[in-house]
Coordinates of C-alpha atoms in Angstrom, one line a residue:
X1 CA -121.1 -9.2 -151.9
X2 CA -121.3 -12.4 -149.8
X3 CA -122.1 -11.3 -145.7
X4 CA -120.8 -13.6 -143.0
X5 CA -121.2 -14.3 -139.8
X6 CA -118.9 -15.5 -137.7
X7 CA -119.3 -16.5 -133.8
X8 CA -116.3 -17.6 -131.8
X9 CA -114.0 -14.1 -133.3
X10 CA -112.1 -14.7 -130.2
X11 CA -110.4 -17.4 -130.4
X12 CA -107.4 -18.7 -133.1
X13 CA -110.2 -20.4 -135.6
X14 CA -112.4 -17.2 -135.8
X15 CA -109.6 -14.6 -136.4
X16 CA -108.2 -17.3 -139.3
X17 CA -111.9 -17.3 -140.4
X18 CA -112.4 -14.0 -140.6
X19 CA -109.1 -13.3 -142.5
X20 CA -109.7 -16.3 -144.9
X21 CA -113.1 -14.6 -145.8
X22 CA -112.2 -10.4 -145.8
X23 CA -109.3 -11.6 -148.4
X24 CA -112.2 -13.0 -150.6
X25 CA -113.9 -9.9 -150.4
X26 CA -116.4 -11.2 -147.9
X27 CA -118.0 -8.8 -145.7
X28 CA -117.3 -10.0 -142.0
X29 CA -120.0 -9.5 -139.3
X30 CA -118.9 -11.4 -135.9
X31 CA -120.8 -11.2 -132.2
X32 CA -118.6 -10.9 -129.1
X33 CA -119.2 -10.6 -125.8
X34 CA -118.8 -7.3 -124.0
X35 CA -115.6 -8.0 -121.8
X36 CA -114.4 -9.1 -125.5
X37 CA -114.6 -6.4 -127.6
X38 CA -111.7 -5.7 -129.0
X39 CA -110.4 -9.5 -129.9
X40 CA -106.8 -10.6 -130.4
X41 CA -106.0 -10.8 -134.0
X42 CA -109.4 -10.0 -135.0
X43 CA -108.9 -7.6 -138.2
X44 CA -110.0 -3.9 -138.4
X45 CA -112.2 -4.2 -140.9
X46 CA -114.8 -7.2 -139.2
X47 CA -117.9 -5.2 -137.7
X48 CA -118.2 -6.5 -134.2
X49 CA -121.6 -6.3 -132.7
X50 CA -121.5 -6.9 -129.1
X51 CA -123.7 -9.3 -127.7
X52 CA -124.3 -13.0 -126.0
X53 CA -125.0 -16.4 -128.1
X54 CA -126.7 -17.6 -124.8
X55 CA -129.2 -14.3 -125.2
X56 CA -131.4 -16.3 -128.2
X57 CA -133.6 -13.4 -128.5
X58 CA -131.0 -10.7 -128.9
X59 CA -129.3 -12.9 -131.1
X60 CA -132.1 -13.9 -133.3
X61 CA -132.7 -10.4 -134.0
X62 CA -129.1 -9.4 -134.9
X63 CA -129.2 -12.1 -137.5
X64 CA -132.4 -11.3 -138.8
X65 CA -131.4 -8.1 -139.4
X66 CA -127.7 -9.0 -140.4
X67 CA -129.7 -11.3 -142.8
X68 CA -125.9 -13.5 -143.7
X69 CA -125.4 -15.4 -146.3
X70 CA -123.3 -17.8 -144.3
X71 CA -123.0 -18.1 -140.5
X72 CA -120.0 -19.7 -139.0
X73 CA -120.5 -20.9 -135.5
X74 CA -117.2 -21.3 -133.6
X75 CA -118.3 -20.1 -130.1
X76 CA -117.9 -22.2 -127.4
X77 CA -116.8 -23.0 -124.0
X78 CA -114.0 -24.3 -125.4
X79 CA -111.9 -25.9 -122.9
X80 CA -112.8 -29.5 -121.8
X81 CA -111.5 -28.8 -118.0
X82 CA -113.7 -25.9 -118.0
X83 CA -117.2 -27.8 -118.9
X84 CA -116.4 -30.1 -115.8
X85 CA -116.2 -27.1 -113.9
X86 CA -119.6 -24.9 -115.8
X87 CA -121.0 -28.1 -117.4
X88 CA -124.5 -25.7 -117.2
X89 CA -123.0 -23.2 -118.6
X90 CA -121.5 -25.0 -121.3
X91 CA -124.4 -27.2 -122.2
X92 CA -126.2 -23.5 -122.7
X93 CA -123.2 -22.2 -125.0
X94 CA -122.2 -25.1 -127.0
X95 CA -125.5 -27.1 -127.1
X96 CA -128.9 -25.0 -126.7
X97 CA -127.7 -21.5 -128.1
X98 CA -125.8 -23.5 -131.2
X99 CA -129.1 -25.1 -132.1
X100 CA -130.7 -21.6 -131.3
X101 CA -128.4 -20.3 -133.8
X102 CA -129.1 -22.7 -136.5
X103 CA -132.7 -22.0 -136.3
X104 CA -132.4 -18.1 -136.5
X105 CA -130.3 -18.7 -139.7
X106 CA -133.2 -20.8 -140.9
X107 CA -135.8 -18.2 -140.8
X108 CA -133.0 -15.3 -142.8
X109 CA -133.8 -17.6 -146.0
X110 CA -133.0 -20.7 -147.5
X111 CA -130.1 -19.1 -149.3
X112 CA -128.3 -19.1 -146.0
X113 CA -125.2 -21.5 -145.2
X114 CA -124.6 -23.0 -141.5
X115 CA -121.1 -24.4 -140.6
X116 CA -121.0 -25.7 -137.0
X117 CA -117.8 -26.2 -135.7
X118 CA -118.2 -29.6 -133.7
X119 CA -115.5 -31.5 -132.0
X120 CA -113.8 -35.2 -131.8
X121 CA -115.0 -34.9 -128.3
X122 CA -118.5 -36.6 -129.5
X123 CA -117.0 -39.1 -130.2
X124 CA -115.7 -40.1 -126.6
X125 CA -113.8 -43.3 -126.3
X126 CA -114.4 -44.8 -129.5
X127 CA -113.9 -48.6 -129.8
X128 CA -112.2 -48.2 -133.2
X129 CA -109.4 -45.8 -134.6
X130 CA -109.1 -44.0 -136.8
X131 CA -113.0 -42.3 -136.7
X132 CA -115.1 -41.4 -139.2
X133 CA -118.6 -39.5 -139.7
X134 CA -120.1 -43.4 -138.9
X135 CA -118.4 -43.3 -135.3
X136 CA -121.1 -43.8 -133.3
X137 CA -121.4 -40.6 -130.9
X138 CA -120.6 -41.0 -127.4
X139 CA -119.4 -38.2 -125.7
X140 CA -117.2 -38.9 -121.9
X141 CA -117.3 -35.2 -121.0
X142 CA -119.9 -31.9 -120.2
X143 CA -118.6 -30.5 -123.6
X144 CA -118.4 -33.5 -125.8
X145 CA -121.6 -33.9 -124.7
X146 CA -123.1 -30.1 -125.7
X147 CA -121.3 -30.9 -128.8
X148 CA -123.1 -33.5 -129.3
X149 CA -126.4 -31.8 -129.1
X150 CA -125.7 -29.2 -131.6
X151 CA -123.7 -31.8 -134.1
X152 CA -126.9 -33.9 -134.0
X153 CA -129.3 -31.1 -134.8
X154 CA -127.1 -29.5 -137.8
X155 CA -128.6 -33.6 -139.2
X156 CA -131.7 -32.6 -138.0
X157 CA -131.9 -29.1 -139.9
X158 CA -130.5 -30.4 -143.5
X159 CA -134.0 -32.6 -143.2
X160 CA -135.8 -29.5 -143.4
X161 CA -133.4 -28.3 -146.6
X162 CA -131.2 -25.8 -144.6
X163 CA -127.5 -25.8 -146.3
X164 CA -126.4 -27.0 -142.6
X165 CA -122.6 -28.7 -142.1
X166 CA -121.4 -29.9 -139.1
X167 CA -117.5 -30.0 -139.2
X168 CA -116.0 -32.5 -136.4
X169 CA -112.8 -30.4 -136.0
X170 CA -109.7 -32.8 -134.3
X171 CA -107.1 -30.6 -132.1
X172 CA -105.7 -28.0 -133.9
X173 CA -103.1 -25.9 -133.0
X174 CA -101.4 -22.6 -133.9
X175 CA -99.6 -19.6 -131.9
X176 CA -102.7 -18.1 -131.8
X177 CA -103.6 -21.0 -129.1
X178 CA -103.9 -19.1 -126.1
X179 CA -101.8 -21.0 -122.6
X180 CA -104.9 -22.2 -121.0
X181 CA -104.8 -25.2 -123.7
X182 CA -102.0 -27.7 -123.0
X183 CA -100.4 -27.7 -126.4
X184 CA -99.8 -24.0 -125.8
X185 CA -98.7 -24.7 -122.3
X186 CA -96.2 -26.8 -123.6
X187 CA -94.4 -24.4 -125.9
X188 CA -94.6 -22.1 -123.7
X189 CA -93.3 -23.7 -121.2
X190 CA -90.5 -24.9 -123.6
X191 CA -89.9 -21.8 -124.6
X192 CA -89.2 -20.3 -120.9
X193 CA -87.1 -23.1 -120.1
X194 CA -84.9 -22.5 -123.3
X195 CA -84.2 -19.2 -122.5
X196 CA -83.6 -19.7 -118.9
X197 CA -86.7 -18.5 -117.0
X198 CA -87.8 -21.6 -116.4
X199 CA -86.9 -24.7 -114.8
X200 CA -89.9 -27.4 -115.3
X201 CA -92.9 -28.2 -116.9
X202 CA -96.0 -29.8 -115.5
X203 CA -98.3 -31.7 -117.2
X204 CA -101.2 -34.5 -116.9
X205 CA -101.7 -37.1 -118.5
X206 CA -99.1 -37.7 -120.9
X207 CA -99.8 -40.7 -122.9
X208 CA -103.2 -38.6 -124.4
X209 CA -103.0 -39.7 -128.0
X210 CA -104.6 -36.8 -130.2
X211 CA -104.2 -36.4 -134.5
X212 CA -103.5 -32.4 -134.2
X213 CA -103.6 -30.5 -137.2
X214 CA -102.7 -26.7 -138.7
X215 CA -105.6 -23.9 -137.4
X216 CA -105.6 -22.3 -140.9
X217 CA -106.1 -25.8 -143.0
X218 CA -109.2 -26.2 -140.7
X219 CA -110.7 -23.0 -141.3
X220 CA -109.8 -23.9 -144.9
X221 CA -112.3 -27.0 -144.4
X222 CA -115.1 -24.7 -143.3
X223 CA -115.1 -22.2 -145.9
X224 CA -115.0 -25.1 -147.9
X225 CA -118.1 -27.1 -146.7
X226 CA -119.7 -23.6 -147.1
X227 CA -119.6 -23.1 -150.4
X228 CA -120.3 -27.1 -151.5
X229 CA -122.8 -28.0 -153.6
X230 CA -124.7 -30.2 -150.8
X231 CA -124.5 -29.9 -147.0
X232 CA -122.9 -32.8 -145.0
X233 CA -121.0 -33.9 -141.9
X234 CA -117.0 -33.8 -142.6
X235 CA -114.1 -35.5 -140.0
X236 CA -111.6 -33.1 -140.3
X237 CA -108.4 -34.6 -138.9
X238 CA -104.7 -35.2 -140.2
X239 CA -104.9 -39.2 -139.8
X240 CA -101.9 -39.1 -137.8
X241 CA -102.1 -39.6 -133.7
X242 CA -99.6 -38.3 -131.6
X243 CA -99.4 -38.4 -127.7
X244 CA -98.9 -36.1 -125.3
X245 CA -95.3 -36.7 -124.9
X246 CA -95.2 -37.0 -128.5
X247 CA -95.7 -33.6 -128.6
X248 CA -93.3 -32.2 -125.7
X249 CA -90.2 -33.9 -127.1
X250 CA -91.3 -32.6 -130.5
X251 CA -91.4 -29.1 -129.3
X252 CA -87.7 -29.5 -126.6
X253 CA -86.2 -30.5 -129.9
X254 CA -86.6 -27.3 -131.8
X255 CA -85.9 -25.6 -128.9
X256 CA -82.5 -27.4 -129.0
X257 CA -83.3 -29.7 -125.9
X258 CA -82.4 -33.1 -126.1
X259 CA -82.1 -34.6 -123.1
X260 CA -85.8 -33.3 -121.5
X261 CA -87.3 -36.1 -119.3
X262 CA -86.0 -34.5 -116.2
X263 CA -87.2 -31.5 -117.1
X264 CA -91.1 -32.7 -117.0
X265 CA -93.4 -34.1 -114.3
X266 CA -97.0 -35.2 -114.5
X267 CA -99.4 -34.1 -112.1
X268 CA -102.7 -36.1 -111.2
X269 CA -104.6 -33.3 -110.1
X270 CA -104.5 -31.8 -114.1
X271 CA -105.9 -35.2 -115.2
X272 CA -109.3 -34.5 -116.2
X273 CA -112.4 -37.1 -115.2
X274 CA -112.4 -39.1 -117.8
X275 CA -110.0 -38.7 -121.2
X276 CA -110.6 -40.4 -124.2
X277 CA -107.1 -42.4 -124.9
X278 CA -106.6 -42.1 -128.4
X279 CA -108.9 -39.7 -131.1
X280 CA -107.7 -39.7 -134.9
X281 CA -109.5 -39.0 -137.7
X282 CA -110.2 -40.2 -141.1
X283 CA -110.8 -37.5 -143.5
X284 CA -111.6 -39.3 -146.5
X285 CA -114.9 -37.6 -147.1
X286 CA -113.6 -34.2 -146.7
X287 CA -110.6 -35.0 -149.5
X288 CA -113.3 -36.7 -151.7
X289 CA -116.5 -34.1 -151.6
X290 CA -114.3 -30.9 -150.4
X291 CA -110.8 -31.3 -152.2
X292 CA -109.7 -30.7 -148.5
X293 CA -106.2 -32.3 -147.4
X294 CA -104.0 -30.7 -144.4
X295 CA -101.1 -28.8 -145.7
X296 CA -98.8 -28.9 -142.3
X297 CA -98.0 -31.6 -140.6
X298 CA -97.3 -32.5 -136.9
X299 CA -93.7 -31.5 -137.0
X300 CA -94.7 -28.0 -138.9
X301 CA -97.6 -27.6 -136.1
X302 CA -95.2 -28.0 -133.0
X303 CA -92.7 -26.0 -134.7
X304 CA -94.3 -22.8 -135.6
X305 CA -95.8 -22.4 -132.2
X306 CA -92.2 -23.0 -130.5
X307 CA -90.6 -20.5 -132.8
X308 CA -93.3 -17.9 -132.1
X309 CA -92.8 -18.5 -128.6
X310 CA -89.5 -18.3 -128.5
X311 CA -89.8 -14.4 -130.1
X312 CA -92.0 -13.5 -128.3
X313 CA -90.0 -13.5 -125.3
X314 CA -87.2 -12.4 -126.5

């Protein structure tokens, strides 16, 4: 039976992950951190082993003596906002304990497959659109930054014949999302004024262009770049960039809202530093090498998590 690893349980990409891969018959191993230990949506049947990537010892040992056969590394301080805030923290998390990571894997065997989960962030403000795995890597932020780091050593790691992957994962969404992210925030938020409980929505910077995608069909990418043949660095992205506002009249739509302008207002203070304009992605590679192609699109995305919303309050 294949054992996996999976970091990053917690969040919407890790309980996908971990559903994708116990419906295979996988057996599912995944470190949390204490004040975690009981994730949402995170199946019964994953063994959870409490612990800290950060802690490179500790976690060295668990996966010596996990000894996987693939390790997924989703965890991260995952909000952009955030690594302004902790950009020390976050350089630890999402740069140094990533490439920490990679190198305990290393040592389990050369049997062992490494998917890092990186992010369009690395890419920054990109002088061309849409990117590819040839953009050259330029990160604005603290966390495109870290990303950076640990997307540069996966490279580094395949030179040394470790089955490493780096997947540059674009935004994507589900109603797993929890509210702290802003696609969230707005269905939320839609969802509340819908029904009444709500009267506005504030937001930043609305003219944000992003290519969001479906959670699951990106998890799908990683199992995939898994199990290929050769290792490689895959753009996975829909192609299609939406803005901010893009997204907000999508999701007062299928709430039944037409006439929504009024009913937003955008706030300086939840701009971030500096914001890449517009990040899409090309994922020809992926489709040629993986057989990878996204199976929802934008208006699925935005739906879903409005309906989902919208019962849950009710």
């Amino acid at each position: 039976m294949t054992r996996a690893l999976v970091t990053g349980i917690g969040g919407q990409d890790g309980s996908y992950l971990a559903e994708r891969l116990l419906a295979e018959g996988t057996e599912v191993h995944a470190l949390v951190l204490r004040d975690d230990a009981s994730p949402p949506y995170c199946p019964p049947e994953v063994t959870l082993h409490v612990g800290d990537l950060a802690d490179v010892e500790a976690t060295r040992r668990l996966v010596l003596d996990l000894a996987p056969d693939e390790v997924y590394n989703l965890a991260a301080i995952s909000s952009v906002a955030q690594s302004w805030d902790e950009p020390d923290l976050t350089a630890r998390v999402n740069g140094f304990a990533a490439v920490a990571l990679m190198e305990s894997a290393r040592l389990v065997g050369d049997h062992v497959r490494i998917v890092q989960a990186s992010s369009a962030e690395i890419f920054g403000q990109p002088d061309h659109s849409p990117q590819t795995e040839h953009t050259p890597v330029r990160p604005l932020n603290p966390y495109g930054a870290a990303k950076a780091f640990a997307h540069l050593t996966v490279a580094v790691h395949r030179q040394r014949g470790v089955h490493a992957s780096s997947l540059v994962l674009y935004n994507h969404e589900s109603p797993r999302r929890p509210t702290r992210f802003v696609t969230r925030k707005i269905t939320a938020g839609v969802a509340a004024i819908a029904q009444g409980r709500a009267e506005s929505l504030t937001l930043g910077n609305l003219d944000a262009r992003r290519d969001w995608g479906w959670a699951p069909d990106y998890v799908d990418a990683m199992v995939r770049a898994a199990r290929a043949d050769e290792p490689a660095d895959y753009v996975i992205a829909t192609g299609v960039g939406h803005t901010v506002r893009d997204f907000v009249a999508t999701a007062f739509r299928h709430a039944g809202i037409s006439d929504w302008e009024g009913l937003v207002s955008s706030d300086a203070a939840l701009t971030r530093p500096a914001d890449a304009t517009d990040l899409t992605g090309d994922a020809s590679r992926a489709r040629e090498r993986l057989g990878w192609a996204p199976t929802v699109d934008f208006d699925g995305v935005v739906s879903a998590m409005v309906e989902a919303d919208l019962r849950e309050i009710t």
